[in-house]
Tab-separated table of C-alpha atoms and ligand atoms in Angstrom:
chain	number	residue	atom	x	y	z
A	1	MET	CA	16.498	12.092	39.469
A	2	SER	CA	20.179	11.943	40.353
A	3	PHE	CA	22.025	11.000	43.534
A	4	ASN	CA	23.491	14.546	43.542
A	5	ASN	CA	20.110	16.080	44.430
A	6	LEU	CA	19.462	13.984	47.501
A	7	GLY	CA	21.695	15.869	49.924
A	8	LEU	CA	24.371	13.173	50.223
A	9	SER	CA	27.993	14.076	50.980
A	10	ASP	CA	30.802	13.856	48.403
A	11	ALA	CA	32.331	10.914	50.264
A	12	LEU	CA	29.120	8.906	49.863
A	13	LEU	CA	28.573	10.015	46.265
A	14	LYS	CA	32.070	8.828	45.403
A	15	ALA	CA	31.412	5.388	46.927
A	16	ILE	CA	28.057	5.088	45.121
A	17	SER	CA	29.625	6.008	41.831
A	18	GLU	CA	32.399	3.443	42.316
A	19	LYS	CA	29.756	0.839	43.098
A	20	GLY	CA	28.295	1.601	39.677
A	21	TYR	CA	24.977	3.115	40.701
A	22	LYS	CA	23.902	5.803	38.243
A	23	THR	CA	20.427	6.808	39.369
A	24	PRO	CA	18.677	6.275	42.677
A	25	SER	CA	15.950	3.634	42.779
A	26	PRO	CA	12.428	4.856	43.727
A	27	ILE	CA	12.802	3.769	47.366
A	28	GLN	CA	16.150	5.546	47.559
A	29	SER	CA	14.826	8.874	46.197
A	30	LYS	CA	11.975	8.720	48.679
A	31	ALA	CA	13.727	7.383	51.773
A	32	ILE	CA	17.094	9.164	51.690
A	33	PRO	CA	15.807	12.737	52.304
A	34	VAL	CA	13.483	11.521	55.088
A	35	VAL	CA	16.213	9.614	56.909
A	36	LEU	CA	18.674	12.497	56.495
A	37	GLN	CA	16.199	14.711	58.364
A	38	GLY	CA	16.260	12.299	61.284
A	39	LYS	CA	12.624	11.282	60.885
A	40	ASP	CA	11.169	7.838	61.535
A	41	LEU	CA	10.411	5.845	58.419
A	42	LEU	CA	7.939	3.120	57.527
A	43	ALA	CA	8.993	1.659	54.198
A	44	SER	CA	7.276	-0.896	52.044
A	45	ALA	CA	10.081	-2.512	50.093
A	46	GLN	CA	11.334	-5.964	49.294
A	47	THR	CA	14.782	-7.243	48.395
A	48	GLY	CA	15.876	-6.045	44.996
A	49	THR	CA	14.480	-2.533	45.308
A	50	GLY	CA	17.743	-1.022	46.587
A	51	LYS	CA	16.346	-0.619	50.099
A	52	THR	CA	19.698	-1.230	51.784
A	53	ALA	CA	21.264	1.897	50.280
A	54	GLY	CA	17.958	3.647	51.003
A	55	PHE	CA	18.601	3.450	54.738
A	56	ALA	CA	22.368	2.938	54.902
A	57	LEU	CA	23.495	6.007	52.925
A	58	PRO	CA	21.609	8.661	54.923
A	59	MET	CA	22.252	6.821	58.189
A	60	LEU	CA	26.011	6.813	57.551
A	61	GLN	CA	25.908	10.488	56.638
A	62	ASN	CA	24.099	11.410	59.874
A	63	LEU	CA	26.491	9.332	61.957
A	64	SER	CA	29.574	10.822	60.362
A	65	ALA	CA	28.246	14.352	60.883
A	66	LYS	CA	28.396	13.717	64.638
A	67	GLN	CA	31.879	12.355	65.251
A	68	TYR	CA	32.829	11.654	68.810
A	69	THR	CA	36.259	11.765	70.315
A	70	GLY	CA	37.386	8.844	72.397
A	71	ARG	CA	36.317	5.268	72.034
A	72	ARG	CA	33.704	4.466	69.394
A	73	LYS	CA	30.280	3.408	70.621
A	74	VAL	CA	27.635	1.421	68.748
A	75	ARG	CA	25.294	4.180	67.591
A	76	ALA	CA	23.400	2.404	64.821
A	77	LEU	CA	21.840	-1.051	65.020
A	78	ILE	CA	20.527	-2.856	61.947
A	79	LEU	CA	18.510	-5.990	62.729
A	80	THR	CA	17.946	-8.587	60.011
A	81	PRO	CA	16.144	-11.940	60.062
A	82	THR	CA	18.875	-14.096	58.520
A	83	ARG	CA	22.619	-14.475	58.629
A	84	GLU	CA	22.873	-14.085	54.865
A	85	LEU	CA	21.014	-10.801	54.870
A	86	ALA	CA	23.107	-9.573	57.812
A	87	ALA	CA	26.317	-10.414	55.947
A	88	GLN	CA	25.059	-8.733	52.789
A	89	VAL	CA	23.931	-5.563	54.556
A	90	PHE	CA	27.277	-5.411	56.369
A	91	GLU	CA	29.153	-5.619	53.040
A	92	ASP	CA	27.019	-2.798	51.638
A	93	VAL	CA	27.469	-0.616	54.731
A	94	LYS	CA	31.231	-1.118	54.565
A	95	TYR	CA	31.294	-0.233	50.890
A	96	TYR	CA	29.128	2.880	51.131
A	97	GLY	CA	31.109	4.110	54.130
A	98	ARG	CA	34.545	3.466	52.622
A	99	TYR	CA	35.434	7.188	52.576
A	100	LEU	CA	33.910	7.988	55.980
A	101	ASN	CA	35.534	7.717	59.373
A	102	LEU	CA	33.105	5.059	60.608
A	103	LYS	CA	33.541	1.433	61.569
A	104	SER	CA	31.055	-1.393	61.369
A	105	ALA	CA	30.716	-5.048	62.316
A	106	VAL	CA	28.297	-7.917	61.783
A	107	ILE	CA	27.201	-10.566	64.276
A	108	PHE	CA	25.038	-13.639	63.783
A	109	GLY	CA	24.652	-17.098	65.256
A	110	GLY	CA	25.969	-20.425	64.024
A	111	VAL	CA	29.614	-19.332	64.086
A	112	ASN	CA	32.218	-18.775	66.790
A	113	GLN	CA	31.460	-15.590	68.691
A	114	ASN	CA	35.085	-14.618	69.416
A	115	PRO	CA	35.946	-12.795	66.170
A	116	GLN	CA	32.633	-10.916	66.513
A	117	VAL	CA	33.417	-9.973	70.112
A	118	ASN	CA	36.884	-8.789	69.077
A	119	ALA	CA	35.397	-6.632	66.322
A	120	ILE	CA	32.998	-5.045	68.806
A	121	ARG	CA	35.797	-4.504	71.359
A	122	SER	CA	37.915	-2.707	68.783
A	123	GLY	CA	35.207	-0.012	68.671
A	124	ILE	CA	32.441	0.253	66.071
A	125	ASP	CA	29.765	2.775	65.097
A	126	VAL	CA	27.408	0.515	63.154
A	127	LEU	CA	26.343	-3.001	64.109
A	128	VAL	CA	24.455	-5.347	61.797
A	129	ALA	CA	22.956	-8.251	63.732
A	130	THR	CA	20.482	-11.083	63.847
A	131	PRO	CA	18.385	-10.892	67.028
A	132	GLY	CA	19.530	-14.090	68.767
A	133	ARG	CA	23.270	-13.420	68.739
A	134	LEU	CA	22.701	-9.789	69.676
A	135	ILE	CA	20.792	-10.735	72.823
A	136	ASP	CA	23.300	-13.454	73.569
A	137	LEU	CA	26.324	-11.119	73.475
A	138	ASN	CA	24.460	-8.420	75.350
A	139	SER	CA	23.528	-10.802	78.153
A	140	GLN	CA	27.164	-11.896	78.413
A	141	ASN	CA	28.017	-8.190	78.925
A	142	LEU	CA	30.112	-8.238	75.782
A	143	LEU	CA	28.071	-5.621	73.960
A	144	SER	CA	26.568	-2.365	75.176
A	145	LEU	CA	23.425	-1.114	73.483
A	146	SER	CA	23.030	2.026	75.574
A	147	ASN	CA	24.253	4.467	72.910
A	148	ILE	CA	22.012	3.427	70.035
A	149	GLU	CA	20.710	6.461	68.119
A	150	VAL	CA	19.308	4.690	65.058
A	151	LEU	CA	17.482	1.382	64.855
A	152	VAL	CA	16.751	-0.299	61.528
A	153	LEU	CA	14.434	-3.298	61.325
A	154	ASP	CA	15.145	-4.822	57.922
A	155	GLU	CA	12.632	-7.300	56.489
A	156	ALA	CA	10.520	-6.925	59.608
A	157	ASP	CA	7.786	-9.166	58.224
A	158	ARG	CA	10.203	-12.029	57.886
A	159	MET	CA	11.502	-11.453	61.398
A	160	LEU	CA	7.972	-11.890	62.721
A	161	ASP	CA	7.400	-14.940	60.479
A	162	MET	CA	10.519	-16.472	61.995
A	163	GLY	CA	9.238	-15.915	65.518
A	164	PHE	CA	11.522	-13.027	66.487
A	165	LEU	CA	8.811	-10.792	67.980
A	166	ARG	CA	9.835	-11.559	71.566
A	167	ASP	CA	13.491	-10.984	70.783
A	168	ILE	CA	12.680	-7.678	69.090
A	169	LYS	CA	10.686	-6.539	72.122
A	170	ARG	CA	13.549	-7.521	74.384
A	171	ILE	CA	16.029	-5.582	72.232
A	172	LEU	CA	13.752	-2.529	72.295
A	173	SER	CA	13.874	-2.654	76.095
A	174	LEU	CA	17.679	-2.645	75.990
A	175	ILE	CA	18.203	0.399	73.762
A	176	PRO	CA	17.573	4.087	74.530
A	177	ALA	CA	13.970	5.208	74.019
A	178	LYS	CA	15.024	8.348	72.186
A	179	ARG	CA	16.228	7.242	68.782
A	180	GLN	CA	15.433	7.234	65.087
A	181	ASN	CA	13.514	4.163	63.882
A	182	LEU	CA	13.446	2.811	60.331
A	183	LEU	CA	11.203	-0.144	59.569
A	184	PHE	CA	11.349	-1.999	56.256
A	185	SER	CA	8.844	-4.671	55.344
A	186	ALA	CA	7.662	-6.246	52.104
A	187	THR	CA	4.202	-6.974	53.449
A	188	PHE	CA	2.011	-5.281	56.045
A	189	SER	CA	0.099	-7.727	58.188
A	190	LYS	CA	-1.802	-6.759	61.321
A	191	GLU	CA	1.236	-7.833	63.382
A	192	ILE	CA	3.615	-5.599	61.418
A	193	ARG	CA	1.261	-2.653	61.810
A	194	GLU	CA	1.080	-3.258	65.566
A	195	LEU	CA	4.859	-3.426	65.773
A	196	ALA	CA	5.179	-0.247	63.692
A	197	ASN	CA	2.620	1.585	65.836
A	198	GLY	CA	4.484	0.737	69.023
A	199	LEU	CA	7.861	1.630	67.563
A	200	LEU	CA	7.625	4.564	65.210
A	201	HIS	CA	6.948	8.225	66.067
A	202	ASN	CA	5.120	10.187	63.373
A	203	PRO	CA	6.726	8.089	60.662
A	204	VAL	CA	6.895	9.081	57.025
A	205	SER	CA	5.564	6.210	54.916
A	206	VAL	CA	7.287	5.406	51.655
A	207	GLU	CA	6.634	2.687	49.127
A	208	ALA	CA	9.196	1.171	46.760
A	209	THR	CA	6.838	0.784	43.859
A	210	PRO	CA	3.154	0.132	43.895
A	211	GLU	CA	2.875	-3.597	44.494
A	212	ASN	CA	2.566	-5.687	41.345
A	213	THR	CA	4.508	-3.393	39.023
A	214	THR	CA	7.708	-5.242	39.914
A	215	VAL	CA	5.937	-8.525	39.382
A	216	GLU	CA	4.557	-7.478	36.023
A	217	LYS	CA	8.044	-6.879	34.680
A	218	ILE	CA	8.974	-10.498	35.214
A	219	ASP	CA	8.284	-13.073	32.537
A	220	GLN	CA	6.203	-15.623	34.446
A	221	LEU	CA	5.163	-19.048	33.303
A	222	VAL	CA	3.560	-22.182	34.747
A	223	TYR	CA	4.304	-25.680	33.505
A	224	ARG	CA	1.610	-28.158	34.540
A	225	VAL	CA	3.314	-31.433	35.359
A	226	ASP	CA	2.894	-34.456	37.592
A	227	LYS	CA	4.773	-34.312	40.866
A	228	GLY	CA	6.870	-37.371	40.055
A	229	ASP	CA	8.037	-35.873	36.761
A	230	LYS	CA	9.193	-32.552	38.143
A	231	ASN	CA	12.847	-33.392	38.555
A	232	THR	CA	13.190	-34.804	35.038
A	233	LEU	CA	11.440	-31.763	33.608
A	234	LEU	CA	13.642	-29.406	35.600
A	235	ALA	CA	16.814	-31.128	34.393
A	236	LYS	CA	15.517	-30.952	30.823
A	237	LEU	CA	14.731	-27.233	31.084
A	238	ILE	CA	18.164	-26.448	32.514
A	239	ASP	CA	19.920	-28.615	29.993
A	240	GLU	CA	18.105	-27.645	26.837
A	241	GLY	CA	17.870	-23.974	27.762
A	242	ASN	CA	21.585	-24.083	28.620
A	243	TRP	CA	20.836	-22.129	31.783
A	244	GLN	CA	23.954	-21.376	33.727
A	245	GLN	CA	22.581	-19.742	36.874
A	246	VAL	CA	19.289	-21.004	38.231
A	247	LEU	CA	17.747	-20.463	41.628
A	248	VAL	CA	15.263	-23.243	42.473
A	249	PHE	CA	12.820	-23.090	45.368
A	250	THR	CA	11.501	-26.065	47.261
A	251	ARG	CA	9.103	-26.023	50.176
A	252	THR	CA	11.142	-28.184	52.558
A	253	LYS	CA	14.774	-28.584	53.600
A	254	HIS	CA	14.591	-32.301	52.892
A	255	GLY	CA	13.159	-31.593	49.439
A	256	ALA	CA	15.982	-29.153	48.735
A	257	ASN	CA	18.627	-31.732	49.634
A	258	LYS	CA	16.968	-34.491	47.631
A	259	LEU	CA	16.543	-32.364	44.530
A	260	SER	CA	20.075	-31.038	44.660
A	261	GLU	CA	21.439	-34.590	44.971
A	262	LYS	CA	19.350	-35.709	41.995
A	263	LEU	CA	20.608	-32.847	39.852
A	264	VAL	CA	24.215	-33.620	40.741
A	265	LYS	CA	23.658	-37.297	39.859
A	266	GLY	CA	22.305	-36.150	36.515
A	267	GLY	CA	25.462	-34.117	35.850
A	268	ILE	CA	24.161	-30.658	36.772
A	269	THR	CA	26.288	-28.896	39.391
A	270	SER	CA	24.131	-27.876	42.323
A	271	ALA	CA	24.043	-27.140	46.049
A	272	ALA	CA	21.233	-26.804	48.563
A	273	ILE	CA	20.939	-23.910	50.980
A	274	HIS	CA	18.643	-24.064	54.000
A	275	GLY	CA	18.457	-23.562	57.733
A	276	ASN	CA	19.951	-26.939	58.658
A	277	LYS	CA	23.176	-26.237	56.777
A	278	SER	CA	26.110	-24.834	58.688
A	279	GLN	CA	26.962	-21.197	58.123
A	280	GLY	CA	30.152	-22.277	56.352
A	281	ALA	CA	28.233	-24.519	53.954
A	282	ARG	CA	25.688	-21.766	53.220
A	283	THR	CA	28.356	-19.163	52.547
A	284	LYS	CA	30.277	-21.554	50.304
A	285	ALA	CA	27.166	-22.583	48.339
A	286	LEU	CA	26.252	-18.953	47.742
A	287	ALA	CA	29.803	-17.985	46.746
A	288	ASP	CA	30.039	-20.958	44.354
A	289	PHE	CA	26.702	-20.026	42.838
A	290	LYS	CA	27.667	-16.383	42.379
A	291	SER	CA	31.012	-17.288	40.826
A	292	GLY	CA	29.415	-19.745	38.398
A	293	LYS	CA	31.071	-22.805	39.927
A	294	ILE	CA	27.648	-24.348	40.449
A	295	ARG	CA	24.717	-23.826	38.103
A	296	VAL	CA	21.812	-24.511	40.403
A	297	LEU	CA	21.161	-23.290	43.916
A	298	VAL	CA	18.236	-25.078	45.543
A	299	ALA	CA	16.816	-23.041	48.408
A	300	THR	CA	13.977	-22.906	50.884
A	301	ASP	CA	12.131	-19.612	51.364
A	302	ILE	CA	13.738	-18.677	54.652
A	303	ALA	CA	17.271	-19.464	53.521
A	304	ALA	CA	16.835	-17.490	50.322
A	305	ARG	CA	15.567	-14.422	52.083
A	306	GLY	CA	18.162	-11.717	51.850
A	307	LEU	CA	20.372	-13.422	49.296
A	308	ASP	CA	21.834	-10.794	47.041
A	309	ILE	CA	22.257	-12.252	43.594
A	310	PRO	CA	22.087	-9.414	41.091
A	311	LEU	CA	20.628	-9.963	37.634
A	312	LEU	CA	19.513	-13.511	38.196
A	313	PRO	CA	18.144	-14.804	34.899
A	314	HIS	CA	16.093	-17.800	36.076
A	315	VAL	CA	14.024	-18.537	39.129
A	316	ILE	CA	12.189	-21.853	39.295
A	317	ASN	CA	9.463	-22.720	41.753
A	318	TYR	CA	9.932	-26.461	41.954
A	319	GLU	CA	7.044	-26.338	44.391
A	320	LEU	CA	4.762	-23.375	44.851
A	321	PRO	CA	4.931	-21.781	48.281
A	322	ASN	CA	1.849	-22.269	50.470
A	323	ILE	CA	1.985	-18.574	51.392
A	324	ALA	CA	1.184	-16.497	48.321
A	325	GLU	CA	3.400	-13.567	49.410
A	326	ASP	CA	6.425	-15.870	49.319
A	327	TYR	CA	5.889	-16.253	45.583
A	328	VAL	CA	6.406	-12.518	45.186
A	329	HIS	CA	9.595	-12.668	47.280
A	330	ARG	CA	10.886	-15.593	45.275
A	331	ILE	CA	10.361	-14.132	41.842
A	332	GLY	CA	11.619	-10.756	43.090
A	333	ARG	CA	15.059	-12.310	42.733
A	334	THR	CA	14.846	-11.991	38.997
A	335	GLY	CA	14.263	-8.952	36.833
A	336	ARG	CA	16.331	-6.752	39.131
A	337	ALA	CA	17.521	-3.247	38.367
A	338	GLY	CA	15.635	-3.127	35.097
A	339	ALA	CA	17.028	-6.410	33.782
A	340	GLU	CA	14.492	-8.917	32.594
A	341	GLY	CA	14.193	-12.319	34.181
A	342	GLN	CA	12.132	-15.426	33.898
A	343	ALA	CA	10.195	-17.127	36.692
A	344	ILE	CA	8.886	-20.616	35.983
A	345	SER	CA	6.666	-22.625	38.310
A	346	LEU	CA	6.269	-26.392	38.052
A	347	VAL	CA	2.731	-26.975	39.241
A	348	CYS	CA	1.156	-30.353	39.984
A	349	ILE	CA	-2.454	-31.094	40.812
A	350	ASP	CA	-1.886	-30.689	44.557
A	351	GLU	CA	-0.870	-27.075	44.014
A	352	VAL	CA	-3.736	-25.653	41.967
A	353	ASP	CA	-5.188	-23.878	44.984
A	354	TYR	CA	-1.844	-22.290	45.811
A	355	LEU	CA	-1.646	-21.122	42.211
A	356	SER	CA	-5.057	-19.572	42.420
A	357	ASP	CA	-4.136	-17.759	45.685
A	358	ILE	CA	-0.976	-16.416	44.038
A	359	GLN	CA	-2.818	-15.195	40.958
A	360	LYS	CA	-5.343	-13.434	43.182
A	361	LEU	CA	-2.554	-11.709	45.094
A	362	ILE	CA	-0.588	-10.505	42.078
A	363	GLY	CA	-3.671	-9.773	40.003
A	364	ILE	CA	-2.205	-11.535	36.996
A	365	ARG	CA	-3.166	-14.789	35.321
A	366	ILE	CA	0.115	-16.581	34.762
A	367	PRO	CA	0.306	-18.285	31.354
A	368	SER	CA	0.172	-22.042	31.759
A	369	GLU	CA	1.707	-24.625	29.429
A	370	ILE	CA	2.375	-28.334	29.194
A	371	VAL	CA	5.642	-29.679	27.863
A	372	GLU	CA	5.346	-32.538	25.386
A	373	GLY	CA	6.240	-35.792	27.078
A	374	PHE	CA	5.323	-34.337	30.497
A	375	GLU	CA	1.545	-34.307	30.178
A	376	PRO	CA	0.085	-34.570	33.694
A	377	ASN	CA	-2.147	-37.521	34.423
A	378	ASN	CA	-4.629	-35.249	36.196
A	379	ILE	CA	-4.837	-37.449	39.237
A	380	PRO	CA	-3.735	-36.364	42.711
A	381	SER	CA	-0.307	-37.808	43.324
A	382	GLU	CA	-1.062	-38.316	47.048
A	383	PRO	CA	-3.554	-41.147	47.663
A	384	LYS	CA	-6.505	-39.560	49.418
A	385	LYS	CA	-7.051	-42.347	51.931
A	386	ASN	CA	-3.707	-41.606	53.629
A	387	LYS	CA	-5.106	-38.351	54.987
A	388	GLY	CA	-1.645	-37.497	56.303
A	389	ARG	CA	-1.845	-40.287	58.908
A	390	GLY	CA	-0.600	-43.793	58.701
A	391	GLY	CA	0.638	-43.259	55.166
A	392	ASN	CA	4.182	-42.819	54.086
A	393	PRO	CA	5.554	-40.483	56.774
A	394	ARG	CA	7.759	-38.752	54.222
A	395	ASN	CA	4.653	-37.619	52.431
A	396	ASN	CA	2.819	-36.383	55.473
A	397	ASN	CA	3.544	-32.760	54.879
A	398	SER	CA	2.332	-32.504	51.349
A	399	SER	CA	-0.486	-34.870	52.067
A	400	ARG	CA	-1.715	-32.563	54.808
A	401	ASN	CA	-1.403	-29.616	52.497
A	402	SER	CA	-3.316	-31.198	49.710
A	403	ASN	CA	-6.068	-32.430	51.955
A	404	SER	CA	-6.661	-29.189	53.747
A	405	ARG	CA	-6.213	-26.848	50.831
A	406	ASN	CA	-7.132	-28.681	47.716
A	407	SER	CA	-10.847	-29.130	47.959
A	408	ASN	CA	-11.133	-30.489	44.452
A	409	SER	CA	-8.687	-33.371	44.995
A	410	GLY	CA	-10.084	-36.395	43.294
A	411	LYS	CA	-12.420	-34.412	41.078
A	412	ARG	CA	-11.569	-33.421	37.576
A	413	PRO	CA	-8.876	-30.790	37.975
A	414	ARG	CA	-9.085	-27.294	36.650
A	415	THR	CA	-6.771	-27.045	33.739
A	416	ASP	CA	-6.498	-23.250	33.943
A	417	GLY	CA	-6.484	-23.259	30.176
A	418	ALA	CA	-3.042	-24.858	30.081
A	419	LYS	CA	-1.784	-24.864	26.533
A	420	LYS	CA	0.126	-27.827	25.252
A	421	LYS	CA	3.498	-26.874	23.872
A	422	SER	CA	6.094	-28.942	22.212
A	423	PHE	CA	9.299	-28.317	24.064
A	424	ASN	CA	11.190	-25.596	22.335
A	425	ARG	CA	11.627	-22.746	24.705
A	426	SER	CA	15.224	-21.877	23.983
A	427	SER	CA	14.108	-18.575	22.491
A	428	ARG	CA	12.829	-17.579	25.916
A	429	SER	CA	15.952	-18.508	27.802
A	430	ARG	CA	18.459	-15.854	28.530
B	1	AMP	P1	18.705	-4.397	47.904
B	1	AMP	O1	17.243	-4.263	47.583
B	1	AMP	O2	19.184	-3.338	48.836
B	1	AMP	O3	19.051	-5.779	48.359
B	1	AMP	O4	19.524	-4.136	46.543
B	1	AMP	C1	19.380	-4.971	45.441
B	1	AMP	C2	20.521	-4.863	44.440
B	1	AMP	O5	20.457	-3.622	43.725
B	1	AMP	C3	21.907	-4.894	45.070
B	1	AMP	O6	22.716	-5.713	44.244
B	1	AMP	C4	22.377	-3.467	45.028
B	1	AMP	O7	23.784	-3.384	44.953
B	1	AMP	C5	21.717	-2.955	43.758
B	1	AMP	N1	21.413	-1.505	43.794
B	1	AMP	C6	20.977	-0.786	44.855
B	1	AMP	N2	20.778	0.497	44.509
B	1	AMP	C7	21.071	0.606	43.194
B	1	AMP	C8	21.045	1.696	42.254
B	1	AMP	N3	20.670	2.914	42.608
B	1	AMP	N4	21.415	1.416	40.995
B	1	AMP	C9	21.784	0.172	40.621
B	1	AMP	N5	21.829	-0.893	41.449
B	1	AMP	C10	21.461	-0.683	42.722
């Protein structure tokens, strides 16, 4: 399959070729012809599949086919859950449309609205936005949504997870009823299906790849370790593997900060990225990580959503996510575009149930090993009597998790056949 057979204009083909894309990804071959025909689309695709070009290329082509004289009006609206994803999608839209007579802008919260308002005032065709800022500017009468012809909901599942359903419904009431709708989601819960049913008209459904095939391509590994030893083990892995670009996931913002500080103290350059950081700090951390100025980016799930870091060699789950689907999102950041990657999870006794949920979801048993010198003690690291109340308040979260989820706390743990390995994994590191 080649981009030339998809019905895209020369201007778009030139931009794609300059971007270095040689062949369309599966979601692109499937979605582009559907969107070009003006049909509604329901797409199952996560970050890393090339979904952005899948909707942006045909959308730009349709918009440029209908040029208007006079002042530009916002005709396409792309909604994303996070600022980072909005910024990334905007960059892609700008790049793909570089030889078209179209203008675009991006708006999101956490930064001064004036430059965004000025961009809108100057006249744009495509707007990339997070829901909150969009509603905000619209209610200040600084943004008209009455000419929208195409609506894209990108990472719709994450938008619902983040509590944006009300905002989405409000936005739907502000835009014309007659329009093309494109909905992208990595997972399909009951809520997403309800949203899709209310939104889409005779949609064509496309899937990026059957679920799991992406996951199978990634080299996955579990290290069983005690909670208190995780940061030393992580530093050792990074150091001895000489890893230069590592994305590490923690479950909490506080945990991300603490871990990043510990790494820096131990001489490993690092920054944390999460929802409590200012937009400036998040952008800087990501830029420093991409440029190689810092080796480790410690992120929470929500902050990491939408980060575009191509060909990431190492993803570490410092803590397993309590939602199994998040594991798939996390490790989807490695092994992109055919390149191999490695996803390592540091799993303590409190997390064995999460691990079992994840393995059920992906249908794979992840190989489990123990690093010499880091043998777990096989005792729950949260004292059971605390029960999440009256104990150390800093531990309340994980204590609650382990009590409600880990029914075998206190009993002999499952070892999941963990193999003991002396530490020599440099052959695996890339
Ligand atoms: P996305 O899933 O849209 O976030 O894209 C993931 C990454 O793949 C981005 O870095 C894109 O620039 C890149 N990409 C998208 N389409 C292609 C393609 N056809 N060939 C190679 N890389 C691509």
